[in-house]
PDB file of C-alpha atoms in Angstrom:
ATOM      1  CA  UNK A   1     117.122 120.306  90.350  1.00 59.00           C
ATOM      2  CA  UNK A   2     118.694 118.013  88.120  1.00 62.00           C
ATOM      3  CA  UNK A   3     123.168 118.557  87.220  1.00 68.00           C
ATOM      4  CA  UNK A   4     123.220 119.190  83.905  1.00 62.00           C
ATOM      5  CA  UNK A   5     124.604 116.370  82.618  1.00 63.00           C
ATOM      6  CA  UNK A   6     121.215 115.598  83.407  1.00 73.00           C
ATOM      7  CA  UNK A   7     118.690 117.326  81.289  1.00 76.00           C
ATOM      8  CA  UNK A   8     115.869 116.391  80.438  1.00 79.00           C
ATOM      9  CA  UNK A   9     112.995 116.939  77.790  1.00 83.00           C
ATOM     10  CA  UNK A  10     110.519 115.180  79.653  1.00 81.00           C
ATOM     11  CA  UNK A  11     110.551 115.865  83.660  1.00 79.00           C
ATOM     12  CA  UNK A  12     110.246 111.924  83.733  1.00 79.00           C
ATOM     13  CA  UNK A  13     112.710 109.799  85.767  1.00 81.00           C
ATOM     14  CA  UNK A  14     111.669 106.197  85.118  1.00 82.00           C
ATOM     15  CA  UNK A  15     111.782 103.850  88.207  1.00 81.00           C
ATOM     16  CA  UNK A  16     114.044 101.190  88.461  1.00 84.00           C
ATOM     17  CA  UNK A  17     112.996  97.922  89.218  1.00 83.00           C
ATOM     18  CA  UNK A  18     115.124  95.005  89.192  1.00 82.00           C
ATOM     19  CA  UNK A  19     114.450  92.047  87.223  1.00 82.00           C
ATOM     20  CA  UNK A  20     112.047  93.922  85.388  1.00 84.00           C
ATOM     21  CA  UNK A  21     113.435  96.626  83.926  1.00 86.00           C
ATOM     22  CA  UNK A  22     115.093  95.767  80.536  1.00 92.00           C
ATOM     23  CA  UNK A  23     118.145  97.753  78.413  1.00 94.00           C
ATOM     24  CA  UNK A  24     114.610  98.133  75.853  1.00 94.00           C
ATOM     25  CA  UNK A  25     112.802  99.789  78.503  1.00 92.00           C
ATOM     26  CA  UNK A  26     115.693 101.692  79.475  1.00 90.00           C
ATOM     27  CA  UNK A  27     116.439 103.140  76.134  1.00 92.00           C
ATOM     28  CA  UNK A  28     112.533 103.558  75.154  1.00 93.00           C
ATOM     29  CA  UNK A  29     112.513 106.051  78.123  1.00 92.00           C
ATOM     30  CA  UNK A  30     115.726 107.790  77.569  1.00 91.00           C
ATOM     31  CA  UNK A  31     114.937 108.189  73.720  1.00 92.00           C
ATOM     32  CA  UNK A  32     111.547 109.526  74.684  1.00 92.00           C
ATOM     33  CA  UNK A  33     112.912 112.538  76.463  1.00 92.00           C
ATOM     34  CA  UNK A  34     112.972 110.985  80.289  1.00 91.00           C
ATOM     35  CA  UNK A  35     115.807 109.333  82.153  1.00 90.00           C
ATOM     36  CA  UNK A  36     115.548 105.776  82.822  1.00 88.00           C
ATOM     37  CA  UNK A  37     117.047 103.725  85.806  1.00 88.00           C
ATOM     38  CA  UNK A  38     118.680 100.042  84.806  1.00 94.00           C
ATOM     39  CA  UNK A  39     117.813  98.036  88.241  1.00 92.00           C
ATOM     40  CA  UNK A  40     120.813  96.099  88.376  1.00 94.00           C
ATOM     41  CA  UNK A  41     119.942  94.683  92.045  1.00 90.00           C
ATOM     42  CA  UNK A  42     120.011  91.154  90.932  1.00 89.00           C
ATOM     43  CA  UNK A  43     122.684  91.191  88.603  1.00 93.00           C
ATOM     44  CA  UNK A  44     126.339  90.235  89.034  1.00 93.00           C
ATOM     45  CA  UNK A  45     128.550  92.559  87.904  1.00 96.00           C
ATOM     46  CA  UNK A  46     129.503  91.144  84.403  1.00 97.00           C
ATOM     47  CA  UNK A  47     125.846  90.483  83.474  1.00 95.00           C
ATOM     48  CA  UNK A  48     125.145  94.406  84.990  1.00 96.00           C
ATOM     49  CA  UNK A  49     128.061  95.239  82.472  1.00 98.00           C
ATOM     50  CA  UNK A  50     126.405  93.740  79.571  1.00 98.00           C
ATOM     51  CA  UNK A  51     123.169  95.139  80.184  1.00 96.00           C
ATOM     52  CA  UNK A  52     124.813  98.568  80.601  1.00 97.00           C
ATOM     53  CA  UNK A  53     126.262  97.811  76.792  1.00 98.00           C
ATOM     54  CA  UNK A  54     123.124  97.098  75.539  1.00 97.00           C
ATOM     55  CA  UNK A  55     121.958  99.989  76.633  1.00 96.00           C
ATOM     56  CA  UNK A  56     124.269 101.959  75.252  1.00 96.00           C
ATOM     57  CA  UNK A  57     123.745 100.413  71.922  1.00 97.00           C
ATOM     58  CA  UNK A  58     120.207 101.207  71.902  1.00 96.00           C
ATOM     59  CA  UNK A  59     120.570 105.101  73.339  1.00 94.00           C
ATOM     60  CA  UNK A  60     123.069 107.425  73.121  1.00 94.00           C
ATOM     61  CA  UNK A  61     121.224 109.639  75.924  1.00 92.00           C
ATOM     62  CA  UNK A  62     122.035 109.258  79.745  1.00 91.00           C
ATOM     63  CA  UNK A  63     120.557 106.911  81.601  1.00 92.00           C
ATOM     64  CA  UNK A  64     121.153 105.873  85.366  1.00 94.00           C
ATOM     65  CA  UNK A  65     121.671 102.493  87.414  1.00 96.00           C
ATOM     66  CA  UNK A  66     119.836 101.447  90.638  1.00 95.00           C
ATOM     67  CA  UNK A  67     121.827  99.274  93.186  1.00 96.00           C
ATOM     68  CA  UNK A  68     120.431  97.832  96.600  1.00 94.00           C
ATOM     69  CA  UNK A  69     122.350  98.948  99.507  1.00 94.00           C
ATOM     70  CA  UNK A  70     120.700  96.418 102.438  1.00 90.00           C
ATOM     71  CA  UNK A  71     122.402  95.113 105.067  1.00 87.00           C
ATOM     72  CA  UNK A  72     123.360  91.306 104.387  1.00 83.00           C
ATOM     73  CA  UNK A  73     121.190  88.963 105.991  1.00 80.00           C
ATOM     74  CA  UNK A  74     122.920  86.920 108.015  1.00 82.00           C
ATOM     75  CA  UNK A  75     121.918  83.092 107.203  1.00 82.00           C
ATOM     76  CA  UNK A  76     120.509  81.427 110.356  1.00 88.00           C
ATOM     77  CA  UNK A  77     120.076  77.518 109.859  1.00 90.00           C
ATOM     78  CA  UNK A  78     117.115  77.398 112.446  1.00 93.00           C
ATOM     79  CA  UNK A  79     115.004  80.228 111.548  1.00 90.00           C
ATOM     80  CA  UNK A  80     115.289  79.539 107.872  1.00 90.00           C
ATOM     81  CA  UNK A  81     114.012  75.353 109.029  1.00 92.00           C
ATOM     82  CA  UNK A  82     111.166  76.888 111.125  1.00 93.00           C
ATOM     83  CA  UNK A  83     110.307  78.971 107.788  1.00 90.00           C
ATOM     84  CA  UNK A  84     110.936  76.073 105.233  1.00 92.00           C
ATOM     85  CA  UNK A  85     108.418  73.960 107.757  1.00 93.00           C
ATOM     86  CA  UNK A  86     105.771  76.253 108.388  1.00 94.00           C
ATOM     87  CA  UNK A  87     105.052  76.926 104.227  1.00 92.00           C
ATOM     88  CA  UNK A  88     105.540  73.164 103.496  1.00 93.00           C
ATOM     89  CA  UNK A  89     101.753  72.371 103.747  1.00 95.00           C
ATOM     90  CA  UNK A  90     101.820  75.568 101.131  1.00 95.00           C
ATOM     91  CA  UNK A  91     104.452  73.687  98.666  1.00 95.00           C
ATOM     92  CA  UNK A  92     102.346  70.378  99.390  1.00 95.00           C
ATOM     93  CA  UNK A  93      99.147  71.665  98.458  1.00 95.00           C
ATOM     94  CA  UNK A  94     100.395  72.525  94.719  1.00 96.00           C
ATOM     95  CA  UNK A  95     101.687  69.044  94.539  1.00 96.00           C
ATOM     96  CA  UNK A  96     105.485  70.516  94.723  1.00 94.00           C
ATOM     97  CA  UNK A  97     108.567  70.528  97.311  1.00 91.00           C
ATOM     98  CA  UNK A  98     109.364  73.348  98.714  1.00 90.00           C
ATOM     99  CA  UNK A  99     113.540  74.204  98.265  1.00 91.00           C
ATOM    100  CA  UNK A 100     116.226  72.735 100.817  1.00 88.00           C
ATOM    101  CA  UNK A 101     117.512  76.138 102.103  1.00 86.00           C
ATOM    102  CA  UNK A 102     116.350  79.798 101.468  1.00 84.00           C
ATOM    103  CA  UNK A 103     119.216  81.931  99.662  1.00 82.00           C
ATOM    104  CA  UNK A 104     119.140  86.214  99.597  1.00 81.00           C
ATOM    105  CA  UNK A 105     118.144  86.975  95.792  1.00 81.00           C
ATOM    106  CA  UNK A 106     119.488  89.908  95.813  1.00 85.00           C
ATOM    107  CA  UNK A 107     122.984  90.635  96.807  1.00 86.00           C
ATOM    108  CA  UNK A 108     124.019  93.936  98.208  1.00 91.00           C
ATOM    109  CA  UNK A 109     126.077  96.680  96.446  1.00 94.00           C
ATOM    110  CA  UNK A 110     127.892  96.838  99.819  1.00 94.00           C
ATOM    111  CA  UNK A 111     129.567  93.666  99.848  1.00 92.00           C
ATOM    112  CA  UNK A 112     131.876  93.621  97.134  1.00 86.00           C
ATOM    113  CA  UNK A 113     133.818  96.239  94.959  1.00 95.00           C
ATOM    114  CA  UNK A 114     133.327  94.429  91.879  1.00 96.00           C
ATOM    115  CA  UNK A 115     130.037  95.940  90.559  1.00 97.00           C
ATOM    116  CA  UNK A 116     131.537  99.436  92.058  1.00 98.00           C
ATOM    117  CA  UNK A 117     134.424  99.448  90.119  1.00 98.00           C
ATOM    118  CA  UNK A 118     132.642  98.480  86.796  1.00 98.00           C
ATOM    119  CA  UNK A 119     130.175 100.903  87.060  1.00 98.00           C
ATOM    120  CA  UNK A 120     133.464 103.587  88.166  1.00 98.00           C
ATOM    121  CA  UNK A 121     134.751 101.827  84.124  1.00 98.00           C
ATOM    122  CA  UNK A 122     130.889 101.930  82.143  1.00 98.00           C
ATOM    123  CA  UNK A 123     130.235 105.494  84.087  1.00 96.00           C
ATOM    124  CA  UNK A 124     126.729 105.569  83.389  1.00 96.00           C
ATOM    125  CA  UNK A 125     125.181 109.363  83.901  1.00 94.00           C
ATOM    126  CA  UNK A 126     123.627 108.609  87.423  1.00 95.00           C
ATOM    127  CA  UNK A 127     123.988 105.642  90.448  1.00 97.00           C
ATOM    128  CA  UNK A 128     121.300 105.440  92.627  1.00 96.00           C
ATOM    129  CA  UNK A 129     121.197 103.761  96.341  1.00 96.00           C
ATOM    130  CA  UNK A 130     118.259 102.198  97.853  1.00 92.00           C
ATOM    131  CA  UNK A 131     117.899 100.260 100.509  1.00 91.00           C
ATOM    132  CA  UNK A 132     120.686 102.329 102.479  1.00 93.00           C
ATOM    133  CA  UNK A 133     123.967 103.882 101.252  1.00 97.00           C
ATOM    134  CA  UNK A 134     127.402 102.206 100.591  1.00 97.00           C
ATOM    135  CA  UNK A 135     130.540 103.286 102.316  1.00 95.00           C
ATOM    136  CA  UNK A 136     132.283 106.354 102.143  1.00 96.00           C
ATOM    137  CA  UNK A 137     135.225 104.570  99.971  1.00 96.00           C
ATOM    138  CA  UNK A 138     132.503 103.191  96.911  1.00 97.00           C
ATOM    139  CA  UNK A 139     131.197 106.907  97.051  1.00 98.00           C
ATOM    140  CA  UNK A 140     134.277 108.100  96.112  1.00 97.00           C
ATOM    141  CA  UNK A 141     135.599 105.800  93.831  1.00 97.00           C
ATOM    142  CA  UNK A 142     131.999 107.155  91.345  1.00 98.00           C
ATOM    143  CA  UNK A 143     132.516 110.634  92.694  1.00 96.00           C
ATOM    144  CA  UNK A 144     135.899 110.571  91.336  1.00 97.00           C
ATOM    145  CA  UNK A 145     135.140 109.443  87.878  1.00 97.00           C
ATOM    146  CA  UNK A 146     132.048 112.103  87.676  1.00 95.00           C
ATOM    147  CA  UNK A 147     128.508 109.942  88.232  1.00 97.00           C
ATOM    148  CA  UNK A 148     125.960 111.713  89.635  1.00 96.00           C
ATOM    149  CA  UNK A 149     124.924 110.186  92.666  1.00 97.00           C
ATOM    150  CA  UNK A 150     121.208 109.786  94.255  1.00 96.00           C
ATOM    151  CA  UNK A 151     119.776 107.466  97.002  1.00 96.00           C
ATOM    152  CA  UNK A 152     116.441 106.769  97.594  1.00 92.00           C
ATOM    153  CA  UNK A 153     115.395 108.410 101.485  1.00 93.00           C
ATOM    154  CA  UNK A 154     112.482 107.776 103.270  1.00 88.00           C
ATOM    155  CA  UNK A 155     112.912 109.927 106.336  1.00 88.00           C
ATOM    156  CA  UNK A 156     114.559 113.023 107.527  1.00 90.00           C
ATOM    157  CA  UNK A 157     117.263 111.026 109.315  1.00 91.00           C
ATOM    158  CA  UNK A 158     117.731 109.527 105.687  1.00 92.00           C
ATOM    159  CA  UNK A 159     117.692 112.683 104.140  1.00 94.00           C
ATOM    160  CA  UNK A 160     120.375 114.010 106.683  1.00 95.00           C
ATOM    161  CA  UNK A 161     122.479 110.996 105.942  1.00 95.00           C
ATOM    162  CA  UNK A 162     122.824 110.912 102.170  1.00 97.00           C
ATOM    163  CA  UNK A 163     123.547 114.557 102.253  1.00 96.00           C
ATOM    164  CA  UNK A 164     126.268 114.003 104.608  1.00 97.00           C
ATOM    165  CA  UNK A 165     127.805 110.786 102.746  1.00 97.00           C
ATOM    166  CA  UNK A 166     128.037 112.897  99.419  1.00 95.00           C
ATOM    167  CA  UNK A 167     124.978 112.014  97.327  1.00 96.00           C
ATOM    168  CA  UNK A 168     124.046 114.893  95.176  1.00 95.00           C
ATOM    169  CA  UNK A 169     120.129 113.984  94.260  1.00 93.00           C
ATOM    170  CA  UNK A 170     117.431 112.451  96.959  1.00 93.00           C
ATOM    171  CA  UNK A 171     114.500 110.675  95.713  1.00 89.00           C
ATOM    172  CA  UNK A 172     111.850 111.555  98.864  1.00 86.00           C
ATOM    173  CA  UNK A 173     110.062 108.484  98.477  1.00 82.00           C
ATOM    174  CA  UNK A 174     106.550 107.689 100.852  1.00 75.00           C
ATOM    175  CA  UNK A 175     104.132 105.448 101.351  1.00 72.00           C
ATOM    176  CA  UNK A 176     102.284 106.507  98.288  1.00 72.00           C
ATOM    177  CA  UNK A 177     105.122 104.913  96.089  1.00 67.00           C
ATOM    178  CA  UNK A 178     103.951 101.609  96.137  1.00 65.00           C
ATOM    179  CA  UNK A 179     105.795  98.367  96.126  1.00 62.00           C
ATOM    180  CA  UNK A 180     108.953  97.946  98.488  1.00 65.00           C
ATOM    181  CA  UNK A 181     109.672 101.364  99.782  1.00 64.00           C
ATOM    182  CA  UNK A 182     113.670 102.031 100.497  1.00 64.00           C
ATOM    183  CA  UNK A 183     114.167 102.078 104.457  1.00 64.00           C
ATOM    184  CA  UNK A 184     117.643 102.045 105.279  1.00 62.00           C
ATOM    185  CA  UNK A 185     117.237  99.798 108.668  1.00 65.00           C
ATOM    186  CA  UNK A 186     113.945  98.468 108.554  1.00 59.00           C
ATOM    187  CA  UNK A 187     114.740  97.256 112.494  1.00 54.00           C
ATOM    188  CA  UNK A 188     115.021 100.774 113.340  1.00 57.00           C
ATOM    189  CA  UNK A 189     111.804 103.126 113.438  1.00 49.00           C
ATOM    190  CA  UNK A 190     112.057 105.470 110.814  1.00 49.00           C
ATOM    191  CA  UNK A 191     111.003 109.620 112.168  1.00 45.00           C
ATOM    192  CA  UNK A 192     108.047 110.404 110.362  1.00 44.00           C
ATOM    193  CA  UNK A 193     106.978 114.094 109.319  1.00 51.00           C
ATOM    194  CA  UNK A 194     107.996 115.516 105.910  1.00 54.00           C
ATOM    195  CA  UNK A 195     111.258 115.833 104.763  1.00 56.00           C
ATOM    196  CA  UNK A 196     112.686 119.538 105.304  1.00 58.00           C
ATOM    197  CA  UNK A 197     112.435 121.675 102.033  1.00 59.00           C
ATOM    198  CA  UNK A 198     116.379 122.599 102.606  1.00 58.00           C
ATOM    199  CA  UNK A 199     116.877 119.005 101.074  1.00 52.00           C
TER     200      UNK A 199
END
């Protein structure tokens, strides 16, 4: 059940999708009734803030904000040759080069308090985690200004673990959901079986 700060004409929750979805989309779905989720996964914080503000100049209904919780990956010069070397008869084939070093696209919400704090200053209706959860201090820091919090939880471990960190929606997500689905440790086997109906 939604907060209800939350409600909702339409029992729609768009999904967010970085680099696709768009402060247009966002406000198309939020003026239609539903609640729309900004993917801000790729974004630095001040172009995360400006897409918040166009938002908010297209909508004056709540909308939420995704972030990626993953780990960091931890740059290793060999692997990332062996990589680079193995596709080059790929990049060669299309007449092209393929790039000097591999960089993460997509920074995690865990490694810096910038995009936490301007999300505690926009305070858009809902945050969302996937990918993991952040720490217990960038919890509190939106707790304390009043965002709803969800995260994304493929497992009952997962489930166990929001709940316990503070979250106040889960978004049970399965196979079934297509693309990327939003395993915490994706080293770590994840407990299958149904998430208990207490959550």
């Amino acid at each position: 059940m939604l907060p209800g700060c939350l409600t909702l004409a339409l029992p729609i929750i768009q999904a967010p999708m970085a680099d696709v979805s768009t402060p247009a989309l966002a406000a198309a779905v939020s003026e239609s009734g539903g609640l729309d989720s900004l993917g801000i996964g790729a974004m630095t914080p001040e172009a995360a803030r400006a897409a918040i503000t166009e938002t908010r100049r297209l909508t004056d209904k709540p909308f939420g904000v995704n972030v990626f919780c993953h780990r960091s990956v931890r740059p290793d010069t060999a692997c990332m040759t062996r990589w680079l070397n193995w596709l080059k008869p790929e990049f060669e084939r299309y007449d092209t080069l393929p790039p000097a070093t591999l960089r993460e696209i997509y920074p995690s919400f865990c490694d810096t308090m910038a995009t936490c704090d301007m999300l505690a200053e926009e305070h858009p209706a809902l945050v969302s985690f996937h990918f993991g959860l952040p720490d217990g201090a960038m919890i509190a820091v939106l707790r304390r200004v009043g965002i709803v919090l969800a995260a994304t939880v493929t497992s009952r471990t997962e489930a166990i673990q929001a709940t316990e960190a503070g979250v106040d929606l889960l978004i049970a997500q399965g196979y079934e959901a297509g693309g990327h689905r939003g395993i915490y440790d994706p080293h770590r086997q994840t407990i299958s079986g149904s998430i208990p109906s207490r959550f």
